[in-house]
Amino acid sequence: MSSSFGKMLTVTIFGQSHGEAIGAVLDGLPAGIRLDFDAIARFMARRAPGGALSTARKEADQPQVLSGLCDGITCGAPLAVMIQNGDHRSHDYDKLRDLPRPMHADYPAAIKYHGCNDIRGGGQFSGRLTAPLCFAGAVAGQLLAQKGITVGAHIAAIHGVEDEPFDPVGIDAETLRRVTAQAFPTLSVQAGERMQREIEAARQSLDSVGGIVECAAVGLPAGIGEPLYESLESRISSLLFSIPAVKGVEFGAGFAAAVMTGSEHNDPFTVQNGVVRTATNRHGGILGGISTGMPVLFRAAFKPTPSIARPQQTVSLSQGCEEPLQIEGRHDPCVVLRAVPCVEAAASLALLDLMLESKGRDQWN
């Protein structure tokens, strides 16, 4: 099914941006896990709309658990959660069935679904569907924490303004927890302030900007991953590219490796306190699709929000001619800030699924 992911832990996302509700079903969680719903709420609040730098749409994003718990503890049944939609203005999208928005899914979805696609708010292609993804990722993060694994991300760049990068060798759980606790998660306060000015300038000029999220996972043991086609990179990338607006992913040195020599790119192996490590981490913690025990490090590139208030050119599907388009509604001038927890959620789900496959679900506790 195209809306489901995973093998040992199957995650299904359902709903549409302006439908009655959205939600997720997690099938395969180990039984006997007491979930911290206050922590889940804090995680989801990082993605929630509202604020000067995001859309004005207001949603409570309060998950209602329908099944999977008994006395607050996972019981082995699928964990199903529903999140009500409330603050939507569907009339803003009436004309878009005939006038597809540039760089949106409107046109290919109309072709694939023979014009029956839900155009309101982008339907199932909307970033609204990342709310249940974040619920699922928050749950996964709590299980990973039981095994000493921490996942965290920061805004690496917005419109060319760059933050300090993670230390690829020395990144630790405390640094990840500290940066993810910030309202605007950057390692450099000054860089974060410049990024916020870039976003505001785009909003004032009726435009938008994109950026990059850098994510790390620490504490992951060596040997996790199922090559060839279920490699650690493949699993993480598969989920990352399911986040709306992601257009590129790189691990470790990434595309910079293409201009290096082997002697420049290779990470020397060392032994530290009896544990095999690497002196550098240009491989991003993954070799042959399998974790090496070094921090897993990757970056996801996000395009500028395509829904901008400036006039654009599109076509009339009914008339077969070019038409001007003025997009109405409420949209983020930059999705990167709200995408940070989405990237963490995607990585956490991929890592948990592979951990369960490697270690066994019934032996988790």
Coordinates of C-alpha atoms in Angstrom, one line a residue:
M1 CA 0.0 0.0 0.0
S2 CA 1.4 3.4 -1.0
S3 CA 0.3 5.0 2.4
S4 CA 2.1 2.4 4.5
F5 CA 5.7 1.9 5.4
G6 CA 7.8 -0.7 7.3
K7 CA 8.2 -4.4 7.8
M8 CA 8.4 -5.2 11.5
L9 CA 6.7 -1.9 12.3
T10 CA 4.1 -0.9 9.8
V11 CA 3.0 2.7 9.8
T12 CA -0.1 3.8 7.8
I13 CA -0.9 7.5 7.4
F14 CA -4.5 8.4 6.4
G15 CA -6.6 11.5 5.8
Q16 CA -6.7 14.7 3.7
S17 CA -5.8 18.3 4.6
H18 CA -9.4 19.5 4.7
G19 CA -11.1 16.2 5.6
E20 CA -12.7 15.4 8.9
A21 CA -9.5 14.1 10.4
I22 CA -6.1 12.7 9.7
G23 CA -4.3 10.0 11.6
A24 CA -1.9 7.0 11.7
V25 CA -2.0 3.3 12.5
L26 CA 1.2 1.7 14.0
D27 CA 1.1 -2.1 13.8
G28 CA 3.9 -4.1 15.3
L29 CA 4.9 -2.0 18.4
P30 CA 6.3 -4.2 21.2
A31 CA 3.8 -4.7 24.0
G32 CA 4.5 -3.4 27.5
I33 CA 5.7 0.1 26.6
R34 CA 4.3 3.0 28.6
L35 CA 4.2 6.0 26.3
D36 CA 4.9 9.6 27.6
F37 CA 2.1 11.6 25.9
D38 CA 3.4 14.9 27.3
A39 CA 6.6 14.3 25.4
I40 CA 4.6 13.4 22.3
A41 CA 2.6 16.6 22.6
R42 CA 5.8 18.6 22.9
F43 CA 7.3 16.9 19.8
M44 CA 4.1 17.5 17.8
A45 CA 4.0 21.2 18.9
R46 CA 7.3 21.8 17.1
R47 CA 5.5 21.0 13.8
A48 CA 2.2 22.6 14.5
P49 CA 1.1 25.6 12.4
G50 CA 1.0 29.2 13.8
G51 CA 3.4 31.9 14.5
A52 CA 4.9 34.8 12.6
L53 CA 7.2 32.5 10.4
S54 CA 4.5 30.0 9.4
T55 CA 1.0 29.7 8.1
A56 CA -1.8 31.4 10.0
R57 CA -3.8 28.1 10.0
K58 CA -4.6 27.1 13.6
E59 CA -4.9 23.4 14.5
A60 CA -4.9 21.9 18.0
D61 CA -3.2 18.8 16.8
Q62 CA -4.4 16.8 19.8
P63 CA -4.1 13.0 19.0
Q64 CA -7.0 10.8 20.1
V65 CA -5.9 7.2 20.6
L66 CA -8.5 4.8 19.3
S67 CA -6.8 1.5 20.0
G68 CA -3.5 -0.1 21.0
L69 CA -3.3 0.9 24.7
C70 CA -4.4 -0.7 27.9
D71 CA -4.0 1.4 31.0
G72 CA -1.6 3.7 29.0
I73 CA 0.6 0.8 28.0
T74 CA 1.0 -0.8 24.5
C75 CA -0.9 -4.1 24.5
G76 CA 0.2 -5.6 21.1
A77 CA -2.9 -4.4 19.2
P78 CA -2.3 -1.8 16.4
L79 CA -1.9 1.7 17.9
A80 CA -4.4 3.9 16.0
V81 CA -4.6 7.6 16.5
M82 CA -6.9 10.3 15.0
I83 CA -6.2 14.1 14.8
Q84 CA -9.2 16.3 14.0
N85 CA -9.0 19.0 11.3
G86 CA -10.7 22.2 12.3
D87 CA -9.4 25.5 10.9
H88 CA -9.6 25.0 7.1
R89 CA -11.0 27.3 4.4
S90 CA -11.8 25.1 1.5
H91 CA -13.3 27.8 -0.7
D92 CA -9.7 29.2 -1.2
Y93 CA -9.1 26.2 -3.4
D94 CA -12.2 26.2 -5.6
K95 CA -10.5 27.4 -8.8
L96 CA -7.5 25.2 -8.5
R97 CA -9.3 22.2 -9.9
D98 CA -9.0 23.9 -13.3
L99 CA -5.9 26.0 -12.6
P100 CA -3.2 23.7 -11.2
R101 CA -0.6 25.5 -9.0
P102 CA 3.0 25.6 -10.3
M103 CA 5.3 23.1 -8.5
H104 CA 2.3 21.4 -6.7
A105 CA 0.9 18.0 -7.2
D106 CA -2.4 19.4 -8.5
Y107 CA -1.8 18.6 -12.2
P108 CA -0.2 15.1 -12.0
A109 CA -2.8 14.1 -9.3
A110 CA -5.6 15.2 -11.6
I111 CA -4.2 13.0 -14.3
K112 CA -3.6 10.0 -12.1
Y113 CA -6.9 10.1 -10.3
H114 CA -9.0 11.2 -13.3
G115 CA -9.9 14.5 -11.8
C116 CA -11.3 12.9 -8.6
N117 CA -8.4 14.1 -6.4
D118 CA -9.2 16.2 -3.4
I119 CA -7.9 19.7 -4.3
R120 CA -8.7 21.3 -0.9
G121 CA -5.5 22.2 0.8
G122 CA -3.7 19.8 -1.4
G123 CA -5.6 16.7 -0.1
Q124 CA -3.3 13.9 0.8
F125 CA -0.3 15.7 -0.7
S126 CA -0.5 18.4 1.9
G127 CA 2.1 19.0 4.6
R128 CA -0.8 18.6 7.0
L129 CA -0.2 14.9 6.8
T130 CA 3.1 15.3 8.6
A131 CA 1.1 15.7 11.9
P132 CA 0.4 12.0 12.2
L133 CA 3.9 11.3 10.9
C134 CA 5.2 13.3 13.8
F135 CA 3.0 11.4 16.2
A136 CA 4.4 8.1 14.9
G137 CA 7.9 9.4 15.0
A138 CA 7.6 10.6 18.6
V139 CA 6.5 7.1 19.6
A140 CA 9.4 5.6 17.7
G141 CA 11.8 8.0 19.4
Q142 CA 10.7 6.9 22.8
L143 CA 11.4 3.3 22.0
L144 CA 14.8 4.1 20.5
A145 CA 15.6 6.1 23.7
Q146 CA 15.2 2.8 25.7
K147 CA 18.1 1.4 23.7
G148 CA 20.2 4.5 24.1
I149 CA 19.6 6.0 20.6
T150 CA 18.9 9.7 20.2
V151 CA 17.7 11.4 17.0
G152 CA 17.9 15.2 16.6
A153 CA 18.1 17.8 13.8
H154 CA 18.7 21.5 13.3
I155 CA 18.2 24.0 10.5
A156 CA 21.5 23.8 8.5
A157 CA 20.6 26.5 6.0
I158 CA 17.8 28.8 4.8
H159 CA 18.1 30.6 1.5
G160 CA 21.9 30.4 1.6
V161 CA 22.3 31.5 5.2
E162 CA 24.2 28.6 6.9
D163 CA 24.3 27.4 10.5
E164 CA 27.3 25.6 12.1
P165 CA 27.3 22.0 11.0
F166 CA 27.1 19.1 13.5
D167 CA 30.4 17.7 14.5
P168 CA 30.4 14.5 12.5
V169 CA 32.5 12.6 15.1
G170 CA 31.7 14.4 18.3
I171 CA 28.0 15.0 18.1
D172 CA 26.3 13.6 21.2
A173 CA 22.8 13.1 22.7
E174 CA 23.0 16.2 24.9
T175 CA 23.7 18.5 21.9
L176 CA 20.8 17.0 20.0
R177 CA 18.4 17.5 23.0
R178 CA 19.6 21.0 23.5
V179 CA 19.2 22.2 19.9
T180 CA 15.8 20.5 19.4
A181 CA 14.5 22.2 22.5
Q182 CA 14.9 25.6 20.9
A183 CA 12.0 27.5 19.3
F184 CA 14.3 28.1 16.2
P185 CA 16.7 25.1 16.2
T186 CA 20.1 26.3 15.2
L187 CA 23.5 25.8 16.8
S188 CA 24.5 29.4 16.1
V189 CA 22.1 32.0 17.6
Q190 CA 23.4 34.6 15.1
A191 CA 22.8 32.3 12.1
G192 CA 19.3 31.6 13.4
E193 CA 18.5 35.3 13.6
R194 CA 19.8 35.9 10.0
M195 CA 17.6 33.0 8.8
Q196 CA 14.5 34.4 10.4
R197 CA 15.2 37.8 8.7
E198 CA 15.4 35.9 5.4
I199 CA 12.0 34.2 6.0
E200 CA 10.4 37.5 7.0
A201 CA 11.8 39.3 3.9
A202 CA 10.3 36.5 1.7
R203 CA 7.0 36.9 3.4
Q204 CA 7.0 40.7 3.0
S205 CA 7.8 40.3 -0.7
L206 CA 4.9 37.7 -1.2
D207 CA 7.5 35.0 -1.9
S208 CA 9.0 32.0 -0.2
V209 CA 12.4 30.4 0.5
G210 CA 13.8 26.9 1.0
G211 CA 16.6 25.4 3.0
I212 CA 18.3 22.3 4.5
V213 CA 17.8 20.2 7.6
E214 CA 20.7 18.3 9.0
C215 CA 19.9 15.3 11.2
A216 CA 21.9 12.9 13.3
A217 CA 21.3 9.7 15.2
V218 CA 23.7 8.8 18.0
G219 CA 23.9 5.5 20.0
L220 CA 22.9 3.3 17.1
P221 CA 25.0 0.1 17.3
A222 CA 27.0 -1.2 14.4
G223 CA 25.4 -3.8 12.1
I224 CA 21.9 -2.3 11.6
G225 CA 20.7 -2.3 8.0
E226 CA 19.5 -4.9 5.5
P227 CA 21.4 -4.6 2.1
L228 CA 20.9 -4.5 -0.8
Y229 CA 17.5 -3.0 -1.1
E230 CA 16.7 -2.5 2.6
S231 CA 19.8 -0.6 3.4
L232 CA 19.9 2.0 6.2
E233 CA 20.2 4.8 3.6
S234 CA 17.4 3.3 1.5
R235 CA 15.0 3.1 4.5
I236 CA 15.7 6.6 5.8
S237 CA 15.6 8.1 2.3
S238 CA 12.3 6.4 1.4
L239 CA 10.6 8.1 4.3
L240 CA 12.4 11.5 3.9
F241 CA 11.2 11.7 0.3
S242 CA 7.6 11.1 1.5
I243 CA 7.8 14.5 3.4
P244 CA 6.3 17.1 1.1
A245 CA 8.9 19.6 -0.3
V246 CA 12.0 17.3 0.1
K247 CA 14.0 17.4 -3.1
G248 CA 17.4 16.0 -2.1
V249 CA 19.1 13.8 0.5
E250 CA 22.7 13.2 1.2
F251 CA 24.6 11.2 3.8
G252 CA 28.0 12.0 5.3
A253 CA 30.1 14.0 2.9
G254 CA 27.3 13.5 0.4
F255 CA 27.8 15.2 -3.0
A256 CA 31.1 16.8 -1.8
A257 CA 32.6 13.3 -2.0
A258 CA 32.3 13.5 -5.8
V259 CA 35.2 16.1 -5.9
M260 CA 37.4 14.3 -3.4
T261 CA 40.1 11.8 -3.9
G262 CA 40.0 8.5 -2.1
S263 CA 42.7 9.5 0.3
E264 CA 40.7 12.7 1.1
H265 CA 37.4 10.9 1.6
N266 CA 38.4 7.7 3.4
D267 CA 37.8 7.5 7.1
P268 CA 40.7 5.8 9.0
F269 CA 39.7 3.1 11.4
T270 CA 40.9 3.4 15.0
V271 CA 40.3 1.6 18.3
Q272 CA 39.0 3.7 21.2
N273 CA 38.5 2.1 24.6
G274 CA 38.3 -1.3 22.9
V275 CA 35.7 -0.2 20.4
V276 CA 36.3 0.2 16.6
R277 CA 35.6 3.8 15.5
T278 CA 36.7 6.0 12.6
A279 CA 38.9 9.1 13.1
T280 CA 36.6 11.1 10.7
N281 CA 33.0 10.5 9.6
R282 CA 32.7 11.3 6.0
H283 CA 30.8 8.0 5.5
G284 CA 28.0 9.4 7.7
G285 CA 27.9 6.4 10.0
I286 CA 26.9 4.0 7.2
L287 CA 29.0 1.6 5.0
G288 CA 27.5 -0.9 2.6
G289 CA 24.1 0.1 3.8
I290 CA 24.9 -1.0 7.4
S291 CA 25.5 1.2 10.5
T292 CA 29.1 1.4 11.7
G293 CA 28.5 2.6 15.2
M294 CA 29.5 6.2 14.3
P295 CA 26.9 8.9 14.4
V296 CA 24.5 8.6 11.4
L297 CA 24.5 11.9 9.7
F298 CA 22.4 13.2 6.8
R299 CA 20.9 16.3 5.3
A300 CA 17.5 16.9 3.5
A301 CA 17.0 19.7 1.1
F302 CA 13.6 21.5 1.0
K303 CA 12.3 23.5 -1.9
P304 CA 10.7 26.9 -1.4
T305 CA 7.0 26.8 -0.6
P306 CA 5.3 26.8 -4.1
S307 CA 2.1 28.6 -2.9
I308 CA 3.1 32.2 -3.0
A309 CA 1.0 35.3 -3.2
R310 CA 2.7 36.7 -6.3
P311 CA 0.9 36.3 -9.7
Q312 CA 2.0 33.2 -11.5
Q313 CA 1.3 31.5 -14.9
T314 CA -0.5 28.2 -15.2
V315 CA -3.0 26.6 -17.6
S316 CA -6.7 26.1 -17.7
L317 CA -7.2 22.3 -17.9
S318 CA -10.8 22.8 -19.2
Q319 CA -9.9 25.4 -21.9
G320 CA -6.4 24.1 -22.8
C321 CA -4.8 27.6 -22.7
E322 CA -2.4 29.5 -20.5
E323 CA -4.0 31.5 -17.6
P324 CA -2.7 33.8 -14.9
L325 CA -3.1 32.5 -11.3
Q326 CA -3.3 34.4 -8.0
I327 CA -3.1 31.9 -5.1
E328 CA -5.2 32.6 -2.1
G329 CA -5.2 31.0 1.3
R330 CA -2.6 30.7 4.2
H331 CA 0.8 29.3 3.5
D332 CA 4.3 29.1 5.1
P333 CA 6.9 31.5 3.6
C334 CA 9.3 28.7 4.5
V335 CA 8.5 25.1 5.5
V336 CA 12.0 24.3 6.9
L337 CA 11.3 25.3 10.5
R338 CA 8.3 23.1 10.8
A339 CA 10.0 20.3 8.8
V340 CA 12.8 19.7 11.4
P341 CA 10.7 17.4 13.6
C342 CA 9.3 15.7 10.5
V343 CA 12.8 14.8 9.5
E344 CA 13.5 13.4 13.0
A345 CA 10.2 11.5 12.9
A346 CA 11.1 9.9 9.5
A347 CA 14.6 8.9 10.7
S348 CA 13.2 7.5 14.0
L349 CA 10.6 5.3 12.2
A350 CA 13.2 3.9 9.8
L351 CA 15.7 3.2 12.6
L352 CA 13.1 1.6 14.8
D353 CA 11.8 -0.7 12.0
L354 CA 15.4 -1.9 11.3
M355 CA 16.2 -2.3 15.0
L356 CA 13.1 -4.5 15.5
E357 CA 14.1 -6.5 12.4
S358 CA 17.6 -7.0 13.8
K359 CA 16.9 -7.4 17.5
G360 CA 13.4 -8.9 17.5
R361 CA 10.1 -7.3 18.5
D362 CA 9.2 -9.9 21.2
Q363 CA 12.6 -9.6 22.9
W364 CA 12.5 -5.7 23.0
N365 CA 11.9 -5.3 26.7

